[in-house]
mmCIF file of C-alpha atoms in Angstrom:
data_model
loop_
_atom_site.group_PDB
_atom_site.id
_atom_site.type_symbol
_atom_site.label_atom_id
_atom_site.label_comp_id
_atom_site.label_asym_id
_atom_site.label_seq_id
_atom_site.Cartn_x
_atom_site.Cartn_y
_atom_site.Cartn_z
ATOM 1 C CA UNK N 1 -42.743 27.728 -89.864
ATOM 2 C CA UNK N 2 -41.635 24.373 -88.357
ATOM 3 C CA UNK N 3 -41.850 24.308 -84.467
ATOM 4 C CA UNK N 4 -38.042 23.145 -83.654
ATOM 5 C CA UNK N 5 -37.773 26.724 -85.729
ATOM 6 C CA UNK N 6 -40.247 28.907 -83.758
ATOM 7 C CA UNK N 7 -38.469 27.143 -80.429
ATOM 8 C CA UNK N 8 -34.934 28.185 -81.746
ATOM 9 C CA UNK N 9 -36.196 32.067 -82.784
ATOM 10 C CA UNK N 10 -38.159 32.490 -79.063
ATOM 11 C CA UNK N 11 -35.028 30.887 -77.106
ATOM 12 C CA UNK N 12 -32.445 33.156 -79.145
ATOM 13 C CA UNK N 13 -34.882 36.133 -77.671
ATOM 14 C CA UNK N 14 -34.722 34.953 -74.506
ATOM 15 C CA UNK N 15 -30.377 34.963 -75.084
ATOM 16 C CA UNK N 16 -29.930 38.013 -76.558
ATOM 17 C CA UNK N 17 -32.584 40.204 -74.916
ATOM 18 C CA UNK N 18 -30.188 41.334 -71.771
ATOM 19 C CA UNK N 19 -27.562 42.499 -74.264
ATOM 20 C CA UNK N 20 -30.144 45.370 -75.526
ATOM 21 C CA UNK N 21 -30.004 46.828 -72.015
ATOM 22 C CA UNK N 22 -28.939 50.836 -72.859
ATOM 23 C CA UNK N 23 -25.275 51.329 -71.803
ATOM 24 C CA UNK N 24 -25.354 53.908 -69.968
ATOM 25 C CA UNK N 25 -27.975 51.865 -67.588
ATOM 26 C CA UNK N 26 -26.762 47.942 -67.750
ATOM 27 C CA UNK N 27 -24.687 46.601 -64.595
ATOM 28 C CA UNK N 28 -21.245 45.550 -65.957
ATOM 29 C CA UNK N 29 -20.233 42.130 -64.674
ATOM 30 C CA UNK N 30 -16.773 42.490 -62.979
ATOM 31 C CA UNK N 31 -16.660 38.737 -61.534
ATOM 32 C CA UNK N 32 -16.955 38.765 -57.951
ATOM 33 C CA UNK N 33 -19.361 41.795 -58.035
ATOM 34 C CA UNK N 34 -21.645 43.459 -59.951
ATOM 35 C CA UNK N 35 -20.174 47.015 -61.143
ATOM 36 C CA UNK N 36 -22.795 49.439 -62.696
ATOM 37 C CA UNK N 37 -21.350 52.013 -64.919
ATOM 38 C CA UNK N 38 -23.100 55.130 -64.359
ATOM 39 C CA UNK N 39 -22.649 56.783 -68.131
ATOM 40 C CA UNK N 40 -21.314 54.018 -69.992
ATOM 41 C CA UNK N 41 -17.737 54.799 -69.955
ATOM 42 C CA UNK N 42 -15.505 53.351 -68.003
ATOM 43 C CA UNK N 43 -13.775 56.138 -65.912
ATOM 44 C CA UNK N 44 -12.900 54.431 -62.938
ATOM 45 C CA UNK N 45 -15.795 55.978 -60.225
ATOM 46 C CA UNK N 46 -17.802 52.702 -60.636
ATOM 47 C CA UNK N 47 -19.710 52.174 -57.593
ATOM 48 C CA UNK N 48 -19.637 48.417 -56.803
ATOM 49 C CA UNK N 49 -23.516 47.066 -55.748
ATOM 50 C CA UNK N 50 -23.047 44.075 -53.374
ATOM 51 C CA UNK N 51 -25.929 42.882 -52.218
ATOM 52 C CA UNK N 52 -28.562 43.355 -54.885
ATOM 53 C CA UNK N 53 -30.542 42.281 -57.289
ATOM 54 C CA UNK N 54 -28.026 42.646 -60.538
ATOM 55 C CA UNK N 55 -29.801 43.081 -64.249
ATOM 56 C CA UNK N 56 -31.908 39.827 -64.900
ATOM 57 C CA UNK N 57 -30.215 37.084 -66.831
ATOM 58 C CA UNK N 58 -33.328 36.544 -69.393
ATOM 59 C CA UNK N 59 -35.722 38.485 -70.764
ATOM 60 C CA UNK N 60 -39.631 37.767 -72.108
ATOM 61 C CA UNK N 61 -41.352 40.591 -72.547
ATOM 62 C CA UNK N 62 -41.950 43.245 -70.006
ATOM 63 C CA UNK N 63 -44.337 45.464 -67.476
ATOM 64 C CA UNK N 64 -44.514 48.997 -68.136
ATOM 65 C CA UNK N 65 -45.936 49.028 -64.469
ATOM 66 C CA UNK N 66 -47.700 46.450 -61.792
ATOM 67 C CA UNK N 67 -50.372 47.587 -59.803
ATOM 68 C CA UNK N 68 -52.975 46.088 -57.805
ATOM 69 C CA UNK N 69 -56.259 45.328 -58.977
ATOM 70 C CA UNK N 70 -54.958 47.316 -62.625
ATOM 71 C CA UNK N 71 -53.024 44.797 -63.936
ATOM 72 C CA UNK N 72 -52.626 42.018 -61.114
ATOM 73 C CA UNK N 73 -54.357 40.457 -58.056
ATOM 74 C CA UNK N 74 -53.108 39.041 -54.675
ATOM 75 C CA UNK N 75 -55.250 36.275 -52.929
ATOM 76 C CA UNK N 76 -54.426 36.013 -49.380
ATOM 77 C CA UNK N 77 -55.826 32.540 -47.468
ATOM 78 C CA UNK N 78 -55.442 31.132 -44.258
ATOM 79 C CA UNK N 79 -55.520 27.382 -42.807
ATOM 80 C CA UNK N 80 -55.967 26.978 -39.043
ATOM 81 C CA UNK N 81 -55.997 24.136 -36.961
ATOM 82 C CA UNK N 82 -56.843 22.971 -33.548
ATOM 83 C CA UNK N 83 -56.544 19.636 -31.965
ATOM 84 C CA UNK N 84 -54.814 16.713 -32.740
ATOM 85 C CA UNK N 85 -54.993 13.376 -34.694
ATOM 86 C CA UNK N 86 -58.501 11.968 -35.443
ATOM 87 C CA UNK N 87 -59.536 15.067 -33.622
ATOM 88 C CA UNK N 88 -58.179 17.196 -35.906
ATOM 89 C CA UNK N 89 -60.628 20.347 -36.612
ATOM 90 C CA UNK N 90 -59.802 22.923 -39.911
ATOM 91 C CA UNK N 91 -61.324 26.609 -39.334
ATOM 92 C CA UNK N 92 -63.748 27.227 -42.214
ATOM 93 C CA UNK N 93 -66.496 30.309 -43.086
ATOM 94 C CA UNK N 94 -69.867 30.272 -44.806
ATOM 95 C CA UNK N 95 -69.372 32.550 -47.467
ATOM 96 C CA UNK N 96 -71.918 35.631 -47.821
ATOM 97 C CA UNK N 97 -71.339 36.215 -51.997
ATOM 98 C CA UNK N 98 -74.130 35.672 -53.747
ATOM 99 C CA UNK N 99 -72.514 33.026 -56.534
ATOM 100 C CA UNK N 100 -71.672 30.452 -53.003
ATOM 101 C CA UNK N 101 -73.464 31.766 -50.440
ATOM 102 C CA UNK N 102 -73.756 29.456 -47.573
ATOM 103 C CA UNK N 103 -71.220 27.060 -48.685
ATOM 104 C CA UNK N 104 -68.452 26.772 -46.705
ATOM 105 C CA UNK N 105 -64.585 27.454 -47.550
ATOM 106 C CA UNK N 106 -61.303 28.505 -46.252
ATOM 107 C CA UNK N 107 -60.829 32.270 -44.908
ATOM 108 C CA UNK N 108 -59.696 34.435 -47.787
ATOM 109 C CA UNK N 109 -60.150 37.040 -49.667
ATOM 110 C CA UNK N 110 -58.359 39.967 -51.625
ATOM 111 C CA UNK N 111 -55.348 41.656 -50.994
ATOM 112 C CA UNK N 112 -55.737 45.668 -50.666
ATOM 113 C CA UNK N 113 -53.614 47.706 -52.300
ATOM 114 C CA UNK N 114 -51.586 50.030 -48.888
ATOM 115 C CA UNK N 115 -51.470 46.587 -47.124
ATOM 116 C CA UNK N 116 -48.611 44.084 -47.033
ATOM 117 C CA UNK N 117 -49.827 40.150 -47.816
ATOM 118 C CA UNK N 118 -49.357 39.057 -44.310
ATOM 119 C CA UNK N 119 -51.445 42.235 -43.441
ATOM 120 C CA UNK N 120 -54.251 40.597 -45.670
ATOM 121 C CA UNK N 121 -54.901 37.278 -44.223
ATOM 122 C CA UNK N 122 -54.435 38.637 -40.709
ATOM 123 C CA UNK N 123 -57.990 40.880 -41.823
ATOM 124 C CA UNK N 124 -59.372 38.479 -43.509
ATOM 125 C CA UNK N 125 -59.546 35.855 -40.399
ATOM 126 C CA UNK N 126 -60.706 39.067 -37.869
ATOM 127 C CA UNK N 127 -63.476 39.933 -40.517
ATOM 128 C CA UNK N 128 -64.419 36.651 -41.584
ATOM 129 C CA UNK N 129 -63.890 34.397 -38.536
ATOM 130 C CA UNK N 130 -64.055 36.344 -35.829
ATOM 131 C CA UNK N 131 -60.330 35.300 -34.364
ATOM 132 C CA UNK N 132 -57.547 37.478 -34.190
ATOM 133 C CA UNK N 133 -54.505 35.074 -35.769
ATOM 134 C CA UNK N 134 -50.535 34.981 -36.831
ATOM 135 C CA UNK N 135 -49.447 34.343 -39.699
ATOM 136 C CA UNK N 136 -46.697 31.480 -38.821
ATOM 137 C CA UNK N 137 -45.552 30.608 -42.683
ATOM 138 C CA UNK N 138 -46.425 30.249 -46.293
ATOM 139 C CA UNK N 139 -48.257 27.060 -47.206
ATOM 140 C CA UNK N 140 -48.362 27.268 -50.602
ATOM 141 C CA UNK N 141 -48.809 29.756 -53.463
ATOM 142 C CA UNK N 142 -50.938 29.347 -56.454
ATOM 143 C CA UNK N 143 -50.224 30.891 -59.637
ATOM 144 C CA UNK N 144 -53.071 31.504 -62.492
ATOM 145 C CA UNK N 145 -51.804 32.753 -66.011
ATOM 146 C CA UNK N 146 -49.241 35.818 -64.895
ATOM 147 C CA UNK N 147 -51.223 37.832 -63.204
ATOM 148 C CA UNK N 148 -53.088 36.034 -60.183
ATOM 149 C CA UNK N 149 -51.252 34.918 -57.260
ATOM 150 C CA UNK N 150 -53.090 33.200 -54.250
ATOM 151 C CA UNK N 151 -51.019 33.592 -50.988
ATOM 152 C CA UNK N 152 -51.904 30.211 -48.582
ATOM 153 C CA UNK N 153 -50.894 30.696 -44.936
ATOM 154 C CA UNK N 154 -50.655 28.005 -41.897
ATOM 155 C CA UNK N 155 -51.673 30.505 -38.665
ATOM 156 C CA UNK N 156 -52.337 30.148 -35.170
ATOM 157 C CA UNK N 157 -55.467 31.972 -33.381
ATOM 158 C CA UNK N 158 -53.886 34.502 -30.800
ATOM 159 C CA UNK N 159 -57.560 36.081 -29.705
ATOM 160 C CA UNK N 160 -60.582 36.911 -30.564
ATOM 161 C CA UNK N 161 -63.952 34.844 -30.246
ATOM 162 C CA UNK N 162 -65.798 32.796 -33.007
ATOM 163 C CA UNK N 163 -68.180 34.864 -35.144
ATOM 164 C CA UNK N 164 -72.181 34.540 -34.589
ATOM 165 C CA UNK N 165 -73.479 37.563 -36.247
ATOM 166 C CA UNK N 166 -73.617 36.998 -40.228
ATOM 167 C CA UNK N 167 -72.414 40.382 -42.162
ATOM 168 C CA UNK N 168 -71.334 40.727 -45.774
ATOM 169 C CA UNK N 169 -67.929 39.166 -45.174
ATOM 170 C CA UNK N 170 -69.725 35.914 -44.234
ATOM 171 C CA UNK N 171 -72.731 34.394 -42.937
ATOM 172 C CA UNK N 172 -70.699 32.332 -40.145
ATOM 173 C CA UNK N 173 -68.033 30.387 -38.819
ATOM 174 C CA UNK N 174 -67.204 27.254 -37.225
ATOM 175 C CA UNK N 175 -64.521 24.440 -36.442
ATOM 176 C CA UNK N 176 -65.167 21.588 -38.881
ATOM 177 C CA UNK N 177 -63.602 17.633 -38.428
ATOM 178 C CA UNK N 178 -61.080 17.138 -41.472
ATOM 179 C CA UNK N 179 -62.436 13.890 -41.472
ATOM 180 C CA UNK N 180 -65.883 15.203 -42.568
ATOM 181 C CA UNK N 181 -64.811 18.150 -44.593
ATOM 182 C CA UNK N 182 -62.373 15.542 -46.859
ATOM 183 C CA UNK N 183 -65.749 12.747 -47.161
ATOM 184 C CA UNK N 184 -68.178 15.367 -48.344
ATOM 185 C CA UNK N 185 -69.996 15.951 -45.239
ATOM 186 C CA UNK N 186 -69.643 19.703 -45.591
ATOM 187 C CA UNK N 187 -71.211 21.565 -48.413
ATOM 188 C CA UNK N 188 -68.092 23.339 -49.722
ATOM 189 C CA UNK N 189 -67.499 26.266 -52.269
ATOM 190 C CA UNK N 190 -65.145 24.318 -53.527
ATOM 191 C CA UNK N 191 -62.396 21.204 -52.332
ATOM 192 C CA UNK N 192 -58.730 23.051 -54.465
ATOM 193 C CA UNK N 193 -57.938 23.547 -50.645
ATOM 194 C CA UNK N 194 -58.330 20.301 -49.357
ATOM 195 C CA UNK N 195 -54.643 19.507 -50.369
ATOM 196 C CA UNK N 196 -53.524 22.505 -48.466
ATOM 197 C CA UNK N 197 -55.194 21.244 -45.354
ATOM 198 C CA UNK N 198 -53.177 18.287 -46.269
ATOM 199 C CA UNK N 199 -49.888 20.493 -45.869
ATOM 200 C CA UNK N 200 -50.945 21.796 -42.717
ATOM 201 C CA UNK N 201 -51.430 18.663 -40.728
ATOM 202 C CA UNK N 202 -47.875 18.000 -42.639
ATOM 203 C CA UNK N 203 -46.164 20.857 -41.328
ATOM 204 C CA UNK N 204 -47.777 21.347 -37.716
ATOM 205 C CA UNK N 205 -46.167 18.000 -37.012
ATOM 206 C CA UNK N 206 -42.817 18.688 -37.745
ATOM 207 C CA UNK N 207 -43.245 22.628 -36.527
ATOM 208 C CA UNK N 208 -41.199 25.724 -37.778
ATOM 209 C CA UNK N 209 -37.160 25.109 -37.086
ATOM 210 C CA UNK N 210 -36.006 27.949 -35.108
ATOM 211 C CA UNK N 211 -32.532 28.297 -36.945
ATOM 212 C CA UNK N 212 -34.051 27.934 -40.766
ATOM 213 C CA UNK N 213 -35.688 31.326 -41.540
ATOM 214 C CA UNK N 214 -39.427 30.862 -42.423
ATOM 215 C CA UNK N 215 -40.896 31.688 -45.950
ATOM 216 C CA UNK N 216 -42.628 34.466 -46.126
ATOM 217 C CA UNK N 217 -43.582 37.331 -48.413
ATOM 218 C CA UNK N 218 -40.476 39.861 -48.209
ATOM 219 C CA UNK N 219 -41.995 43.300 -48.328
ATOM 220 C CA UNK N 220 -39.788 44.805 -50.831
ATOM 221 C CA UNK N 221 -41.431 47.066 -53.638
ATOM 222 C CA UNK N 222 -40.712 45.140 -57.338
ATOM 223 C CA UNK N 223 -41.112 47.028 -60.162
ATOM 224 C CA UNK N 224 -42.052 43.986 -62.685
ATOM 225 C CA UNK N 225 -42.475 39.859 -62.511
ATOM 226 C CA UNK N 226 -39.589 38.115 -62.046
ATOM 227 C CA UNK N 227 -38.144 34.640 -61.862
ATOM 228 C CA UNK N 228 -35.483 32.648 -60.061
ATOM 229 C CA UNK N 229 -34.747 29.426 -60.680
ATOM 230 C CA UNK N 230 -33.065 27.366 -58.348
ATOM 231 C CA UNK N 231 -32.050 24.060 -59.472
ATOM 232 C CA UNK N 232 -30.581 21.459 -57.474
ATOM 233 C CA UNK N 233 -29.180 18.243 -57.825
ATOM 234 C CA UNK N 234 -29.002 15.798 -55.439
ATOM 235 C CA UNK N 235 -26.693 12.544 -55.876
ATOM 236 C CA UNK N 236 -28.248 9.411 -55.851
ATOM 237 C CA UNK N 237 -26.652 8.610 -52.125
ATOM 238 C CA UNK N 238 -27.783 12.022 -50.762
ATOM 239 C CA UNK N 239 -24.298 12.941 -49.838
ATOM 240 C CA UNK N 240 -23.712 15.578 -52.478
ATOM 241 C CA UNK N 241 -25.714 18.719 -53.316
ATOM 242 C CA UNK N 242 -25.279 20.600 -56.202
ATOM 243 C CA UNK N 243 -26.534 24.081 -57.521
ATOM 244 C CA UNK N 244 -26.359 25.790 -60.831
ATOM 245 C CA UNK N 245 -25.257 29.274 -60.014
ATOM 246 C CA UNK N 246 -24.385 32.514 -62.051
ATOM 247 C CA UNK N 247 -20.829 32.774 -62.819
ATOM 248 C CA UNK N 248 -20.233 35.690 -60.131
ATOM 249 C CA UNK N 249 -21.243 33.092 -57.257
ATOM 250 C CA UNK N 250 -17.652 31.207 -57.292
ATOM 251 C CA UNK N 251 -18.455 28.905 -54.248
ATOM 252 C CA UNK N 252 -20.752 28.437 -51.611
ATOM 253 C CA UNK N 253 -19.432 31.051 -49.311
ATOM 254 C CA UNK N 254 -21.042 33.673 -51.947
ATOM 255 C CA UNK N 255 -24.567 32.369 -51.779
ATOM 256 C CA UNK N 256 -24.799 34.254 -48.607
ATOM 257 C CA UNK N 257 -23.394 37.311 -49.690
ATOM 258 C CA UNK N 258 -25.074 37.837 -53.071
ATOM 259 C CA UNK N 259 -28.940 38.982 -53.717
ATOM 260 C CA UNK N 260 -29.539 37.268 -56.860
ATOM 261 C CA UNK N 261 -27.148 34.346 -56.918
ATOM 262 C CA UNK N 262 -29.378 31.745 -59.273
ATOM 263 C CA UNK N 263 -30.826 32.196 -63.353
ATOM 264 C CA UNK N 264 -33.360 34.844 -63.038
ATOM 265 C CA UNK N 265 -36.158 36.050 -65.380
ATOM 266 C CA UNK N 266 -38.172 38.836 -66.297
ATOM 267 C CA UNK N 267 -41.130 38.516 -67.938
ATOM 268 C CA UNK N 268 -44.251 40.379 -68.941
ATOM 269 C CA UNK N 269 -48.161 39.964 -68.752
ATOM 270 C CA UNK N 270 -48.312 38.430 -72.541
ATOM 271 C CA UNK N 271 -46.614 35.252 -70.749
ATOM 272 C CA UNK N 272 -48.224 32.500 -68.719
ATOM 273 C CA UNK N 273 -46.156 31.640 -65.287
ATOM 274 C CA UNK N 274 -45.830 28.315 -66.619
ATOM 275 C CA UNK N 275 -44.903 28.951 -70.160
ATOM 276 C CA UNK N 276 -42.167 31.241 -68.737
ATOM 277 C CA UNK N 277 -40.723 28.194 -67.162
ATOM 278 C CA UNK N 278 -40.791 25.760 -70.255
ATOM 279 C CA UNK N 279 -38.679 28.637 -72.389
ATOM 280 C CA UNK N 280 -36.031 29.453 -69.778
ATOM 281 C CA UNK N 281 -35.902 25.646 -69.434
ATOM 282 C CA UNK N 282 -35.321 24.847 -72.848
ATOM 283 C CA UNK N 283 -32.833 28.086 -72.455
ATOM 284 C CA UNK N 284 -30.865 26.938 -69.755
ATOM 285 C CA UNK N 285 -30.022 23.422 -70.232
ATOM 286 C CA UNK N 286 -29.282 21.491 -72.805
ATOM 287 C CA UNK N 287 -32.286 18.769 -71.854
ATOM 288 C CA UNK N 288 -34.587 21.117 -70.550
ATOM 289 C CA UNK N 289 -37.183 19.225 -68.649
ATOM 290 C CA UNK N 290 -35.911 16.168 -69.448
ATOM 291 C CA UNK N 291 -33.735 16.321 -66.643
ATOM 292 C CA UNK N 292 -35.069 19.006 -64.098
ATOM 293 C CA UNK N 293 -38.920 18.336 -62.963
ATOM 294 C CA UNK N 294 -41.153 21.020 -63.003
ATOM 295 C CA UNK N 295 -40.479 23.950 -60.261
ATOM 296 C CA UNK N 296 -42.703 22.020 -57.376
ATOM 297 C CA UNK N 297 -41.984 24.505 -54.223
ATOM 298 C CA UNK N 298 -40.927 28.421 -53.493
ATOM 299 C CA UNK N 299 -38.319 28.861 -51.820
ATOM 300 C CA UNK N 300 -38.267 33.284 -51.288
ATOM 301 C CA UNK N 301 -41.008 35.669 -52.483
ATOM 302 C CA UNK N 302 -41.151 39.447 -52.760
ATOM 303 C CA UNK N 303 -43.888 41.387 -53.001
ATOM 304 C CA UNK N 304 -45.052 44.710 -51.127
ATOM 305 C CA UNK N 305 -48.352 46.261 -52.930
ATOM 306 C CA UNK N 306 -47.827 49.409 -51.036
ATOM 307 C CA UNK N 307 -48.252 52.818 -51.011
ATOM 308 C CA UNK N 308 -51.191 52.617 -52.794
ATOM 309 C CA UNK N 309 -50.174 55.073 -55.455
ATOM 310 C CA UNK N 310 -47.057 52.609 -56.352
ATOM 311 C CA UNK N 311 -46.643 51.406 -59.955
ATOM 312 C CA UNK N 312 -44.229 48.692 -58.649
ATOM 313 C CA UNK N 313 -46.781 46.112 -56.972
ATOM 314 C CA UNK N 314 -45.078 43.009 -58.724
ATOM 315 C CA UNK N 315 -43.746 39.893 -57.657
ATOM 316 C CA UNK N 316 -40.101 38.335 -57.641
ATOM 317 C CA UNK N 317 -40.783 34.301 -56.807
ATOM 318 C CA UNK N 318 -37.705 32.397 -56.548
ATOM 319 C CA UNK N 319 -38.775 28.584 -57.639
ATOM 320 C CA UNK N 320 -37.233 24.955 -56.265
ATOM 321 C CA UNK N 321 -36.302 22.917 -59.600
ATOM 322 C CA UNK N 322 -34.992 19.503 -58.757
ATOM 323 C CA UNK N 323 -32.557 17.935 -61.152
ATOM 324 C CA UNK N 324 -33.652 14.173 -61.871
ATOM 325 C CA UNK N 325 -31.717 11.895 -59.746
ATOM 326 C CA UNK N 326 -31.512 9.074 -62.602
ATOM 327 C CA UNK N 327 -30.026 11.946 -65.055
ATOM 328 C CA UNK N 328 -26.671 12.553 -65.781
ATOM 329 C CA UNK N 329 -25.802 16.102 -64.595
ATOM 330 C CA UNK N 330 -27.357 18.591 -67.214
ATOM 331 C CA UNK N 331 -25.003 20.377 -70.288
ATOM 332 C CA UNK N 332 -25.884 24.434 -69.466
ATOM 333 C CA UNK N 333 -26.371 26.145 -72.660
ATOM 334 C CA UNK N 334 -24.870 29.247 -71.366
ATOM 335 C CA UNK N 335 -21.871 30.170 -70.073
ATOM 336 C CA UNK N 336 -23.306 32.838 -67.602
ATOM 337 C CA UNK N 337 -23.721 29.154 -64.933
ATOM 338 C CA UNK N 338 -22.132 26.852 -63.779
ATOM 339 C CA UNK N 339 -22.832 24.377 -60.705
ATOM 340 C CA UNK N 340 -21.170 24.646 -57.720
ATOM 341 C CA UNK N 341 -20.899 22.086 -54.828
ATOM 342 C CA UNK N 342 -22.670 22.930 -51.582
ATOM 343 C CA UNK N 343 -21.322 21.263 -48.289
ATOM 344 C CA UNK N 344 -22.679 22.976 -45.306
ATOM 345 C CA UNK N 345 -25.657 21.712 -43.847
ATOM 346 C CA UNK N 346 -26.479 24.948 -42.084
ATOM 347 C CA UNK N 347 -26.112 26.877 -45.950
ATOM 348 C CA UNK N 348 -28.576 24.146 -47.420
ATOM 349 C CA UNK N 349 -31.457 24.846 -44.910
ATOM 350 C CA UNK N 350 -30.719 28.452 -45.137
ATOM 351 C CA UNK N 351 -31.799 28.003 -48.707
ATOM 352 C CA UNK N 352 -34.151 25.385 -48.436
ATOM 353 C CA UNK N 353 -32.550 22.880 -50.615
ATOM 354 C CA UNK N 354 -32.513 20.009 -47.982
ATOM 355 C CA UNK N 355 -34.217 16.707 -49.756
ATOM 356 C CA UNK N 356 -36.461 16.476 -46.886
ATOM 357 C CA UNK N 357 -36.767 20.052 -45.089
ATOM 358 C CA UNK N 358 -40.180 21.736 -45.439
ATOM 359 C CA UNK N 359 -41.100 24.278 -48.451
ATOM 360 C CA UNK N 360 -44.178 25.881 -49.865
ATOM 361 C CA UNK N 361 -46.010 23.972 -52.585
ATOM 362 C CA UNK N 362 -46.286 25.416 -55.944
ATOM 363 C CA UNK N 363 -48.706 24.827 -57.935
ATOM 364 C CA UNK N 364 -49.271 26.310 -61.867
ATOM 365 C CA UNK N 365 -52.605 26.752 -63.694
#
């Protein structure tokens, strides 16, 4: 079968897969909210859902259940600094596991099921480091295949004293020069976090805003993997901001007031993070990414792997897709979007589509 063929038969899934919702279960779209018929007939006791998540927009596959350490894994890190300038020190561990011991690395380690992500790092510094920390904001997050997620946190020690006594979380810790660690003066496990020391220095100098709410993991139970995209364009003189939006979000003023306003996805296991972008892409817009550069940052993340016993461990990442300034505006393919204009300043930083306000890296193996 030619490929422009196989493209057209996996994008027509993607379409068409929301319409094979049962009845008696699929949210009707009324326009300004999302109505869910309760037998599939409509007899007027519709109970209108503001506020959440309505049925995703596209569908690729699906996950009978997510659980941790089953069917995905959670890698919590943290990157802590002291000092300033040339001075500059990164918090690192000598690992204890037999494949690196004695090399040095980050503080991280796996996420428990019956604990929340923030939970996790906050552990993993006590056990590893010695220091008791708090989590201040999500770095970055790291995505391998579909089901891997590494969680990098900027924190700030709060307690605690430096570890001596080697056990088998690690062998040691100690305050290292960035300077040294980035010229190979350390023996490391490995340098992928080198970049996200990088973002740290970057963000401790322009420091959390107050009024812009930080990203972090939402602890909200999701019973799959989903996607958001968020795609913005910015006009060449910066003075206009546009968003492509699902058809219920008429203006601005509903961005606030709706759950789910932007394309969202759901997608199973049998589909690589990254390939799940490229489809809905190509699904989307009439370019595809030809005009929109690959998702680069996160902009909202749920994901609560607790109780234990829960089947719905899964993730909902909501991704920052930035249309190309030197591109005319993009022909949607559907007409479930359109773009909408967004004025307020305070509305933009809200959802962290400012050109130049801070959001966590993505990055997509």
């Amino acid at each position: 079968m030619p490929l422009g063929k196989l493209d057209l038969v996996e994008e027509e899934y993607i379409a068409e897969s929301g319409d094979h919702t049962p009845e008696a279960s699929r949210p009707v779209d009324n326009g300004d909210a999302v109505v869910e018929n309760t037998n599939g007939h409509s007899n007027g006791e519709s109970r209108v859902r503001k506020n959440e998540p309505r049925v995703p927009d596209m569908q690729l596959g699906k996950c009978r259940y997510v659980r941790l350490h089953d069917n995905v894994n959670y890698v919590a890190a943290a990157i802590i600094l002291r000092n300033q300038g040339d001075d500059t020190e990164v918090l690192l561990i000598q690992e204890a596991k037999k494949s690196c011991r004695g090399k040095w690395y980050m503080p991280a380690g796996r996420v428990e099921a019956g604990e929340t992500i923030e939970e996790s790092v906050v552990r993993e510094v006590k056990e590893e480091t010695g220091y008791n920390c708090c989590v201040i904001e999500l770095l970055s997050l790291q995505v391998q295949g579909s089901g891997w997620y590494r969680y990098a946190f900027f924190c700030e020690i709060t307690g605690g004293d430096l570890k001596t006594q080697p056990d088998q979380e690690s062998l040691a810790a100690e305050w290292y020069n960035i300077k040294d660690v980035k010229a190979n003066k350390v023996q490391l496990r490995g340098r992928d976090f080198i970049r996200l020391i990088d973002e740290a220095v970057t963000y401790r100098s322009h420091g959390p805003v107050e009024s812009i709410p930080r990203v972090l993991p939402i602890s909200q139970n999701v019973a799959g993997l989903f996607l958001e995209f968020m795609i913005v364009k910015h006009s060449r003189d910066g003075l206009r901001t546009e968003v492509l939006v699902h058809k219920s979000i008429k203006d601005e003023t509903y961005l606030l007031e709706e759950e789910q306003p932007f394309p969202t996805v759901e997608f199973g296991f049998e589909y690589f993070f990254a390939m799940v972008v490229s489809k809905c892409y190509r699904h989307l817009l009439e370019e595809g990414a030809n005009v929109v550069f690959t998702p680069s940052h996160v902009t909202r993340i749920k994901c609560h792997p607790k109780p234990m016993e829960s089947l719905a461990h899964g993730v909902s990442v909501r991704v920052y897709c930035q249309h190309k300034q030197s591109a005319t505006k993009a022909i949607i393919r559907s007409p479930r979007y359109h773009w909408i204009t967004v004025d307020s300043l305070e509305t933009r930083q809200r959802f962290h589509m400012e050109q130049k306000q801070f959001r966590p890296s993505l990055h997509m193996l």
